[in-house]
Coordinates of C-alpha atoms and ligand atoms in Angstrom, one line a residue:
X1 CA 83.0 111.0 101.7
X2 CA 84.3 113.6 99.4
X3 CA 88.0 113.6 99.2
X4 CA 88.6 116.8 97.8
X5 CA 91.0 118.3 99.9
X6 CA 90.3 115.6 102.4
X7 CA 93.6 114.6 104.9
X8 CA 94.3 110.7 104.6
X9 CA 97.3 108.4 106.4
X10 CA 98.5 105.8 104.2
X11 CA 101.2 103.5 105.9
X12 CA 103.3 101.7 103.7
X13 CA 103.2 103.8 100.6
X14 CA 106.7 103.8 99.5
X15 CA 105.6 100.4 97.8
X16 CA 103.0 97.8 96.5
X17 CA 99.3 98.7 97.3
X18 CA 99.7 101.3 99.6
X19 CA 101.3 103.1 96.6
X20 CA 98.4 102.5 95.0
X21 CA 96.0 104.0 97.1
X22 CA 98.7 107.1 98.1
X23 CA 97.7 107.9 94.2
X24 CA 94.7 107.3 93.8
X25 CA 93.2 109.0 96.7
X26 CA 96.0 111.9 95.9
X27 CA 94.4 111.7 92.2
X28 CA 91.1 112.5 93.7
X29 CA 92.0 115.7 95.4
X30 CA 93.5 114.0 99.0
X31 CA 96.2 115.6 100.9
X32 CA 97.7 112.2 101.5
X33 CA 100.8 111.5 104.3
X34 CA 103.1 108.9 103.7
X35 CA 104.2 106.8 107.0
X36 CA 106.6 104.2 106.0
X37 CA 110.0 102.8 106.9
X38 CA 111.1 103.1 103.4
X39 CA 112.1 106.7 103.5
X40 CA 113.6 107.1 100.2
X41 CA 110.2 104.9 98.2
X42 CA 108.1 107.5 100.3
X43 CA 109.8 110.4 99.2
X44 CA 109.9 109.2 95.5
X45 CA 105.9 108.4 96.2
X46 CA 105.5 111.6 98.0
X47 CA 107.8 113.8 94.9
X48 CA 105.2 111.8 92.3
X49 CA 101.7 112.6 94.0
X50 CA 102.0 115.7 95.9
X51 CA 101.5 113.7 99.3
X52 CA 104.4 114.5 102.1
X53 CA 106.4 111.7 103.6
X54 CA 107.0 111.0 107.3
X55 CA 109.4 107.9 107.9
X56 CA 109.4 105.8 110.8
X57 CA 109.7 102.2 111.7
X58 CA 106.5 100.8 112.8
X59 CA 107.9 98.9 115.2
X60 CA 108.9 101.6 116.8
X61 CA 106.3 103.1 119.2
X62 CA 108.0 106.0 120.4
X63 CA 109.0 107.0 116.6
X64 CA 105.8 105.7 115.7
X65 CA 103.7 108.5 117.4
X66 CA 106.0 111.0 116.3
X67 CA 106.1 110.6 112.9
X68 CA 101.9 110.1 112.9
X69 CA 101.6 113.4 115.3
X70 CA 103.8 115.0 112.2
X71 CA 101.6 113.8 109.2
X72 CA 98.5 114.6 111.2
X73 CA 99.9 118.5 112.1
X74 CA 100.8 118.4 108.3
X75 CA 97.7 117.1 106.7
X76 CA 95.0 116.9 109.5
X77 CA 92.4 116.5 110.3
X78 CA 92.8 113.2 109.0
X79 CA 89.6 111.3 108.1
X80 CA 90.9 108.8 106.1
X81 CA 93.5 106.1 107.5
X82 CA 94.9 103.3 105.3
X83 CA 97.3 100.6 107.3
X84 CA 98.9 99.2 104.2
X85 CA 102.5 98.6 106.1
X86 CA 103.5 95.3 106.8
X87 CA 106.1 92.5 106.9
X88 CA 105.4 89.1 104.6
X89 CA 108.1 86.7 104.5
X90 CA 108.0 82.5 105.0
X91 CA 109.3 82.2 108.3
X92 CA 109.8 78.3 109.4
X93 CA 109.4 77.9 113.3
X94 CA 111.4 74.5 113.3
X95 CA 114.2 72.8 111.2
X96 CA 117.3 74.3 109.7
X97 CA 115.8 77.7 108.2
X98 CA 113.9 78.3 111.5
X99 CA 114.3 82.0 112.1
X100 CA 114.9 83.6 115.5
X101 CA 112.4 84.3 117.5
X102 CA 113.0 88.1 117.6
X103 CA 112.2 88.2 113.6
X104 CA 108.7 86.1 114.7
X105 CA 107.8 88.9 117.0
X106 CA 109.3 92.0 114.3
X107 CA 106.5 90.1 112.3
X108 CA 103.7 90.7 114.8
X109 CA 105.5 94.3 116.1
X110 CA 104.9 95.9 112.3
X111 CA 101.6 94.2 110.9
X112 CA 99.7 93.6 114.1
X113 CA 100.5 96.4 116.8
X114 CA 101.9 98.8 114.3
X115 CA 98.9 98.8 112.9
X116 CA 96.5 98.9 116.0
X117 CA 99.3 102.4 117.3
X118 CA 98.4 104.3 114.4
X119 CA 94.7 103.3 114.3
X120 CA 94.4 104.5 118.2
X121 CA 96.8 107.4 117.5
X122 CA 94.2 108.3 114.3
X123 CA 91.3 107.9 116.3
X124 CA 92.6 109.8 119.3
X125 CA 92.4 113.2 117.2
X126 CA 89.8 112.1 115.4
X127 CA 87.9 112.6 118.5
X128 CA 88.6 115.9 119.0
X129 CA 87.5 116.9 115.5
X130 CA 84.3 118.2 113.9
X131 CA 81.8 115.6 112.9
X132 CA 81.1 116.0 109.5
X133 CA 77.3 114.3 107.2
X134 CA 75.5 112.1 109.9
X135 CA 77.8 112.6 112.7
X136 CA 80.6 110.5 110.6
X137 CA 84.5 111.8 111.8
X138 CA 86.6 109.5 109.2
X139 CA 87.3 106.0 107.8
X140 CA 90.0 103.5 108.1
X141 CA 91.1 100.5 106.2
X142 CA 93.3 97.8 108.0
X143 CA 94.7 94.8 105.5
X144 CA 95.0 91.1 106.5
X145 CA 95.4 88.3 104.0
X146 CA 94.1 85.3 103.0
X147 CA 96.9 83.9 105.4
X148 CA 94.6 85.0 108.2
X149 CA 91.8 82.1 107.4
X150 CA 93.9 79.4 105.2
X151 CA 96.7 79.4 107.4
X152 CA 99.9 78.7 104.7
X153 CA 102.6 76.5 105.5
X154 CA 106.0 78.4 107.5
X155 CA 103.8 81.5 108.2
X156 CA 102.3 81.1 112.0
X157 CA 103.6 84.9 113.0
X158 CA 102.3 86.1 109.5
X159 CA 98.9 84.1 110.1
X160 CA 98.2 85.2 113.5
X161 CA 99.1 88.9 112.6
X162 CA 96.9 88.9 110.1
X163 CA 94.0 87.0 111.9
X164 CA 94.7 90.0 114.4
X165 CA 93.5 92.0 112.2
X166 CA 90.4 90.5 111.1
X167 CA 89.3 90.0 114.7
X168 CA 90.1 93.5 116.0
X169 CA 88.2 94.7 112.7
X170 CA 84.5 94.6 114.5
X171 CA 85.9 95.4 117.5
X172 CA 87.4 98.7 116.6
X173 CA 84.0 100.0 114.5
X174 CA 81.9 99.1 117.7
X175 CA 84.2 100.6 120.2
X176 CA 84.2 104.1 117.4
X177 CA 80.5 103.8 116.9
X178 CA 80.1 107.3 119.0
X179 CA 82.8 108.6 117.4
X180 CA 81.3 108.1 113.7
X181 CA 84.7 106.6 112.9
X182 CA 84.0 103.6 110.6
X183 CA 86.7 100.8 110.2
X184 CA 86.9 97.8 107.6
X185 CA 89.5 95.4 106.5
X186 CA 90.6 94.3 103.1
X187 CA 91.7 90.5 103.0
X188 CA 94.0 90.4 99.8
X189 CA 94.9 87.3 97.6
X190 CA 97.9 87.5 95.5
X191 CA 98.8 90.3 94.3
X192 CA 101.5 91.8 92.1
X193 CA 104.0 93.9 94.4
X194 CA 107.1 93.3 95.5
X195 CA 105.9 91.9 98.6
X196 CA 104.9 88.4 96.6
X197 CA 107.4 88.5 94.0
X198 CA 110.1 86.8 96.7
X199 CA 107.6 84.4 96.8
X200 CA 109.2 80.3 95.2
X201 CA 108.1 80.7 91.2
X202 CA 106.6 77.8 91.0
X203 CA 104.1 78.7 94.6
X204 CA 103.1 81.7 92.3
X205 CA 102.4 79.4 89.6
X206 CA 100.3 77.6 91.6
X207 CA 98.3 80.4 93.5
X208 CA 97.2 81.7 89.6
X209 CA 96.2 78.3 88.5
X210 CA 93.8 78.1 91.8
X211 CA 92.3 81.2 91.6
X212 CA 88.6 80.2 89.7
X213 CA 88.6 83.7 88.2
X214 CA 90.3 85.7 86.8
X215 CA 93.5 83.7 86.3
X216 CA 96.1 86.7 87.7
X217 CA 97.3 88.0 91.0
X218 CA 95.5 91.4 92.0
X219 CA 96.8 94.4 90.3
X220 CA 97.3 97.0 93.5
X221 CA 95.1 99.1 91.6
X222 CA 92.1 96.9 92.1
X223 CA 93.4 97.4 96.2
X224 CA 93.2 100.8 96.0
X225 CA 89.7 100.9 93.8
X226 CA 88.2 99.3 97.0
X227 CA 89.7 102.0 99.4
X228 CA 87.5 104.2 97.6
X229 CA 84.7 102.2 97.5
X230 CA 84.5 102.0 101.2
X231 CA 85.5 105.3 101.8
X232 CA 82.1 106.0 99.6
X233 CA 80.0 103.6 101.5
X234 CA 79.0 105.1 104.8
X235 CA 77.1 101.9 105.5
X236 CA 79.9 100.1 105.6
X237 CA 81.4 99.4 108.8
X238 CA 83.3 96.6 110.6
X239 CA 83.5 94.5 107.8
X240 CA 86.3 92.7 106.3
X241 CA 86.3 92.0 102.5
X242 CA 88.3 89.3 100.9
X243 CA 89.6 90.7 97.6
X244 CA 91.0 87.7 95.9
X245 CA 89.5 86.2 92.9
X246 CA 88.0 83.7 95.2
X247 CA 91.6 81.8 95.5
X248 CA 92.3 80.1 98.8
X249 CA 96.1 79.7 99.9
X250 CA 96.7 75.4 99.7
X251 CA 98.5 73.2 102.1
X252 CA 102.8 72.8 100.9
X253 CA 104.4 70.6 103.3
X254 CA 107.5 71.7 105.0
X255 CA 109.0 74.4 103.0
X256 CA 111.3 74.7 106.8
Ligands
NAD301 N1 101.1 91.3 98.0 C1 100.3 90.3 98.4 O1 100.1 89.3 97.8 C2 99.6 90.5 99.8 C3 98.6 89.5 100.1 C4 97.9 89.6 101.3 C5 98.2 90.7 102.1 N2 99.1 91.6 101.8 C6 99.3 92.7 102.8 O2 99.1 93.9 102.1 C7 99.9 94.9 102.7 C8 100.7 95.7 101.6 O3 101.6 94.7 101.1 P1 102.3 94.9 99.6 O4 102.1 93.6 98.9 O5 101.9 96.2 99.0 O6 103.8 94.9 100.1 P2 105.1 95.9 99.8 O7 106.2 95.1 100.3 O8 105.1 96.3 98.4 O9 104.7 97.1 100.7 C9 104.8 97.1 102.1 C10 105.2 98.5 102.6 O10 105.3 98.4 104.0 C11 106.5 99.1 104.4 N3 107.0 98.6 105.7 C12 107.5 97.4 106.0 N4 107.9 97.3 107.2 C13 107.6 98.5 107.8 C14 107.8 99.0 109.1 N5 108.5 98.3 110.0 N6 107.4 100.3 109.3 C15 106.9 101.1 108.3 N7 106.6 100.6 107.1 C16 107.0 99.3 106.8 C17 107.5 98.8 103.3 O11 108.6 99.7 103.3 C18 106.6 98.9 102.1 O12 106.6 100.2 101.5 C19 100.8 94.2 103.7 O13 100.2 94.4 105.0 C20 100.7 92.8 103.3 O14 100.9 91.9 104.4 C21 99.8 91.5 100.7

């Protein structure tokens, strides 16, 4: 896909690797929206790369669909979506940090449904648009995480948000098949944003000296190196591709 000039949603670009990707695809001639909660990171993302910045809570449906209807009047069509926006935080279900149960369910609201709304917002223009080389319409890129496979400790909402993801993943590209709307998923290790910097010091410790190679967490940069790749790739479709040094997430005991 050629992105000069192309229109692309990024949610959660106000931080971490959906910053990333905000400048690179911006860098290669996108007209990139910002959808994030953050409104002052997305308008200091926005002021930096030339994208715009439409705030809203995730969570939020109703604000949800406006602020996407917004970014697509302002940048549509849009043929590129990237879900970066999410929640990651330990969240112990039993024991004395247990959190309530409405925080369990903010955790599924932002990184699970959040992300399907936009993708079913997205693809409901999407239909209505010109099909461009080989009947193709547009891409999108979800993000899950390791935690949607190796299950770590205190992080069932997280986990099963994640694991969402990965199984909607086919599901989506066969369902958009007609529509020549591909869809993949990027399963991230570690990596460097402030996201995992809350994370215990001696856990990150840990996750470096288990990855086989290379020793690090994932510079968002690498994230955003992949968006490209796969918005390249027209073959690829209704994949999702773990981007993590080969590290897998081990077992801590309690950490409630
Ligand atoms: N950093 C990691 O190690 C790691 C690993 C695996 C998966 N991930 C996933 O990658 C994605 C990007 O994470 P990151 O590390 O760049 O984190 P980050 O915290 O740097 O960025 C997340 C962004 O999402 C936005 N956001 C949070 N809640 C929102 C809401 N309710 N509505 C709209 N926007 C909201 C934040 O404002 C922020 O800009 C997330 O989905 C995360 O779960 C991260």
């Amino acid at each position: 896909m050629n992105l000069q000039g192309t229109g692309a949603i990024v949610t959660g670009a106000a931080s971490g690797m959906g910053r990333a990707t905000a400048v690179t695809l911006a860098q290669a001639g996108a007209r990139v929206a910002i959808v994030d909660i953050n409104e002052e990171g997305a308008r200091e993302v926005a002021a930096a790369t030339g994208a715009q910045s439409f705030p809203c809570d995730l969570a939020d449906p109703a604000a949800t669909a406006k602020a996407v209807g917004r970014a697509i009047a302002a940048v549509g069509p849009v043929r590129i979506l990237v879900c970066c926006a999410g929640v990651g935080r330990m969240e112990p279900i039993v024991g004395p940090a247990a959190v309530p149960f409405d925080q369990l369910v903010n955790t599924l609201a932002v990184n699970l449904i959040g992300t399907l709304h936009v993708v079913k917002l997205v693809a409901a223009d999407l239909a209505t648009r010109v099909a461009l080389e080989e009947g193709g319409r547009g891409v999108m890129v979800m993000v899950a995480s390791g935690a949607a496979f190796d299950g770590p400790t205190a992080s069932a909402a997280y986990s099963a948000s994640k694991g969402g993801i990965v199984s909607m993943t086919l599901a989506l590209a066969r369902e958009f098949g007609d529509l020549g709307i591909r869809v993949n998923t990027i399963s991230p290790g570690a990596f460097a944003t402030p996201m995992i910097r809350g994370a215990p010091a001696a856990m990150l410790d840990d996750v470096i000296r288990m990855t086989p190679f290379p020793k690090r967490m994932g510079a968002p940069e690498e994230f955003a190196e992949m968006v490209r790749y796969i918005c390249a790739n027209r073959f690829l479709n209704g994949s999702v591709i773990r981007l993590d040094g080969a590290n897998r997430v081990p077992y801590y005991s309690g950490l409630g």
